[in-house]
């Protein structure tokens, strides 16, 4: 069972470069989201989507873009990488709103270093 | 002030011990509460939802105290495999699409 698949798992970028973190889920989930996790900060929501064609900002959206052209895919784009974007990124999905009964499933994470 | 606060620990306990974690949240309008477990360098995974009346799943018991705005997790008869970081998750007030994650409480269960 694939679940939520993220690529790449590890990436080193130079300041100013752009890149896309890919995320795909095969569970036909409507709700998808991206989080970043930094030491001592917990996971913080970057962007989320409640269905194809619909996206919205989370807690820390600056410097990131997303799109949701299909139910399965939810890529995260770093427009101009900065050292402050060094973090672990998690893509997640759930069947509907992540309320009680709708589990959030996470991908395995993408470790990004910006130098 | 953080929206969700947890004691980072670590809590070092022997096998078989009972251990409890608390998590406080700031938004009284929050309605959905969860405990997630995260192993080192792995993704978070749902441990259990937290219901208003409290709920139990095997050795794990979760409680919600709305008046004091905290949730708790009790682990009985700790196993070595319980060693992990436990994340408290709370939805952002009336928005059920946005969640705050606590920074986690680390548990080490020793033989």
Coordinates of C-alpha atoms in Angstrom, one line a residue:
Chain A
X1 CA 0.0 0.0 0.0
X2 CA 1.6 3.3 -1.1
X3 CA -0.4 5.7 0.9
X4 CA 1.2 9.2 0.8
X5 CA 4.4 9.3 -1.3
X6 CA 6.9 12.2 -1.1
X7 CA 9.9 12.9 -3.3
X8 CA 12.7 13.6 -2.9
X9 CA 13.6 12.3 0.5
X10 CA 16.8 14.4 0.8
X11 CA 17.7 17.6 -1.1
X12 CA 20.4 20.3 -0.8
X13 CA 19.7 23.6 -2.4
X14 CA 21.7 26.8 -2.8
X15 CA 20.1 30.0 -1.7
X16 CA 18.0 31.5 -4.4
X17 CA 17.3 28.2 -6.2
X18 CA 13.8 27.0 -6.7
X19 CA 12.5 23.4 -6.5
X20 CA 9.3 21.4 -6.2
X21 CA 8.6 18.8 -3.5
X22 CA 6.3 16.2 -5.0
X23 CA 3.4 14.6 -3.1
X24 CA 1.0 11.9 -4.3
X25 CA -1.6 9.9 -2.5
X26 CA -3.5 6.9 -3.8
X27 CA -6.3 6.8 -1.2
X28 CA -8.7 9.2 -3.1
X29 CA -8.5 11.6 -0.2
X30 CA -10.0 15.1 -0.7
X31 CA -7.9 16.8 2.0
X32 CA -4.2 17.3 1.5
X33 CA -1.7 19.5 3.3
X34 CA 2.0 20.4 3.7
X35 CA 3.8 20.9 7.0
X36 CA 7.3 21.8 8.0
X37 CA 8.9 20.5 11.2
X38 CA 11.7 22.4 12.9
X39 CA 13.4 21.5 16.2
X40 CA 11.4 22.6 19.1
X41 CA 8.7 24.1 16.9
X42 CA 6.4 21.2 16.2
X43 CA 4.8 20.8 12.8
X44 CA 3.5 24.0 11.2
X45 CA 0.9 24.1 8.4
X46 CA 2.2 25.7 5.2
X47 CA -0.7 25.2 2.7
X48 CA -3.7 22.9 2.5
X49 CA -6.3 21.9 -0.1
X50 CA -9.8 20.6 0.4
X51 CA -10.1 19.3 -3.1
X52 CA -8.9 19.6 -6.7
X53 CA -8.6 23.2 -7.7
X54 CA -8.9 24.5 -4.1
X55 CA -6.0 25.6 -2.0
X56 CA -5.6 27.9 1.0
X57 CA -2.8 29.2 3.2
X58 CA -1.8 27.7 6.5
X59 CA 0.3 29.2 9.3
X60 CA 3.6 29.8 7.5
X61 CA 2.8 30.1 3.7
X62 CA 5.4 32.8 2.7
X63 CA 8.0 31.6 0.2
X64 CA 5.9 28.6 -0.9
X65 CA 3.3 27.9 -3.6
X66 CA 1.0 25.0 -4.1
X67 CA -1.5 23.8 -6.7
X68 CA -4.0 21.0 -6.8
X69 CA -4.8 20.1 -10.4
X70 CA -5.8 16.5 -9.5
X71 CA -7.1 14.7 -6.4
X72 CA -3.9 12.6 -6.2
X73 CA -1.1 15.2 -6.4
X74 CA -0.2 18.2 -4.3
X75 CA 3.2 19.6 -5.1
X76 CA 4.9 22.3 -3.0
X77 CA 7.1 24.8 -4.7
X78 CA 9.9 26.8 -3.1
X79 CA 10.2 29.9 -5.2
X80 CA 13.6 31.2 -4.1
X81 CA 15.1 29.0 -1.4
X82 CA 16.4 30.7 1.8
X83 CA 18.4 29.1 4.7
X84 CA 15.3 29.7 6.9
X85 CA 13.6 27.1 4.8
X86 CA 15.9 24.4 5.9
X87 CA 13.5 21.9 7.5
X88 CA 11.8 18.6 7.3
X89 CA 8.7 18.8 5.1
X90 CA 5.7 16.4 5.5
X91 CA 2.9 16.0 3.1
X92 CA -0.4 14.7 4.6
X93 CA -3.8 13.6 3.4
X94 CA -7.1 12.7 5.0
X95 CA -10.5 11.5 3.6
X96 CA -12.2 14.7 4.7
X97 CA -11.7 17.4 7.2
X98 CA -9.3 16.0 9.7
X99 CA -11.8 15.8 12.6
X100 CA -12.2 12.9 14.9
X101 CA -12.6 9.8 12.8
X102 CA -10.7 11.1 9.8
X103 CA -7.1 10.2 10.3
X104 CA -4.3 12.4 8.9
X105 CA -1.8 10.2 7.0
X106 CA 1.7 11.5 6.5
X107 CA 4.3 10.9 3.9
X108 CA 7.8 9.8 5.1
X109 CA 9.1 13.4 5.0
X110 CA 11.6 15.3 2.8
X111 CA 14.8 16.6 4.4
X112 CA 15.7 19.9 2.8
X113 CA 18.9 21.9 3.5
X114 CA 19.4 25.3 2.0
X115 CA 23.0 26.5 2.0
Chain B
X1 CA 2.4 32.3 23.4
X2 CA 2.2 29.1 21.5
X3 CA -1.2 27.8 20.5
X4 CA -0.4 24.3 21.8
X5 CA 2.1 23.7 24.6
X6 CA 3.7 20.5 25.7
X7 CA 6.5 19.6 28.2
X8 CA 9.3 18.5 25.9
X9 CA 10.6 16.0 28.4
X10 CA 12.3 13.6 28.1
X11 CA 10.3 11.4 30.4
X12 CA 12.6 8.5 31.4
X13 CA 10.6 5.7 32.9
X14 CA 11.2 2.0 33.5
X15 CA 9.3 -0.7 31.7
X16 CA 5.9 -1.3 33.4
X17 CA 5.6 2.2 34.7
X18 CA 2.6 4.5 34.2
X19 CA 3.3 7.9 32.7
X20 CA 1.1 10.8 31.9
X21 CA 1.6 13.8 29.6
X22 CA -0.4 17.0 29.4
X23 CA -0.9 19.4 26.6
X24 CA -2.5 22.9 27.0
X25 CA -4.2 24.8 24.2
X26 CA -5.0 28.5 23.9
X27 CA -8.2 28.7 21.7
X28 CA -11.3 27.8 23.7
X29 CA -13.2 27.3 20.4
X30 CA -11.1 24.3 19.4
X31 CA -13.2 21.2 18.9
X32 CA -10.9 18.4 17.6
X33 CA -8.1 16.9 19.6
X34 CA -5.6 14.1 18.9
X35 CA -2.5 12.4 20.1
X36 CA 0.0 11.5 17.4
X37 CA 3.2 9.4 17.9
X38 CA 6.4 10.2 16.1
X39 CA 9.4 7.9 16.1
X40 CA 12.9 9.4 15.4
X41 CA 13.2 10.6 11.9
X42 CA 9.8 9.1 10.9
X43 CA 6.5 10.6 10.1
X44 CA 3.8 11.2 12.7
X45 CA 1.1 8.5 13.1
X46 CA -2.2 8.8 14.8
X47 CA -2.3 7.3 18.2
X48 CA -5.8 8.2 19.2
X49 CA -8.5 10.9 19.0
X50 CA -9.5 12.6 22.2
X51 CA -13.2 12.7 22.9
X52 CA -15.1 14.9 25.3
X53 CA -16.0 12.0 27.7
X54 CA -12.5 10.6 27.6
X55 CA -11.5 7.4 25.8
X56 CA -9.3 4.4 26.2
X57 CA -7.5 2.2 23.7
X58 CA -5.7 -0.6 25.4
X59 CA -3.0 0.8 27.6
X60 CA -3.7 4.3 26.5
X61 CA -6.2 6.7 28.0
X62 CA -6.9 10.2 26.7
X63 CA -8.8 12.9 28.6
X64 CA -10.1 16.3 27.7
X65 CA -10.6 19.1 30.2
X66 CA -12.3 22.0 28.4
X67 CA -12.6 24.2 31.4
X68 CA -8.8 24.3 31.9
X69 CA -8.1 23.8 28.2
X70 CA -5.8 20.8 28.3
X71 CA -5.7 17.3 27.1
X72 CA -3.9 14.4 28.7
X73 CA -2.4 11.0 27.7
X74 CA -1.9 8.3 30.2
X75 CA 0.2 5.2 29.3
X76 CA -0.1 2.2 31.6
X77 CA 2.4 -0.7 31.8
X78 CA 4.9 1.1 29.5
X79 CA 6.7 -1.0 26.9
X80 CA 10.1 -0.4 25.4
X81 CA 8.3 0.1 22.1
X82 CA 6.4 3.0 23.5
X83 CA 9.6 5.1 23.4
X84 CA 8.8 7.9 20.9
X85 CA 7.7 11.5 20.8
X86 CA 4.1 12.2 21.5
X87 CA 2.5 15.1 19.7
X88 CA -0.6 16.9 20.8
X89 CA -2.8 18.1 17.9
X90 CA -5.6 20.7 18.2
X91 CA -7.7 22.3 15.4
X92 CA -7.5 26.0 15.0
X93 CA -10.7 27.3 16.7
X94 CA -13.7 27.0 14.3
X95 CA -11.5 26.0 11.4
X96 CA -11.5 22.3 11.0
X97 CA -9.0 22.4 8.1
X98 CA -6.2 23.8 10.1
X99 CA -4.4 22.2 13.0
X100 CA -1.8 23.2 15.5
X101 CA 0.8 20.6 16.5
X102 CA 2.6 20.7 19.8
X103 CA 6.3 20.4 19.7
X104 CA 6.0 17.0 21.3
X105 CA 6.9 15.2 24.6
X106 CA 9.7 12.7 24.3
X107 CA 9.3 9.4 26.2
X108 CA 12.2 7.0 26.9
X109 CA 11.2 3.6 28.3
X110 CA 14.1 1.8 29.9
X111 CA 14.5 -1.9 30.6

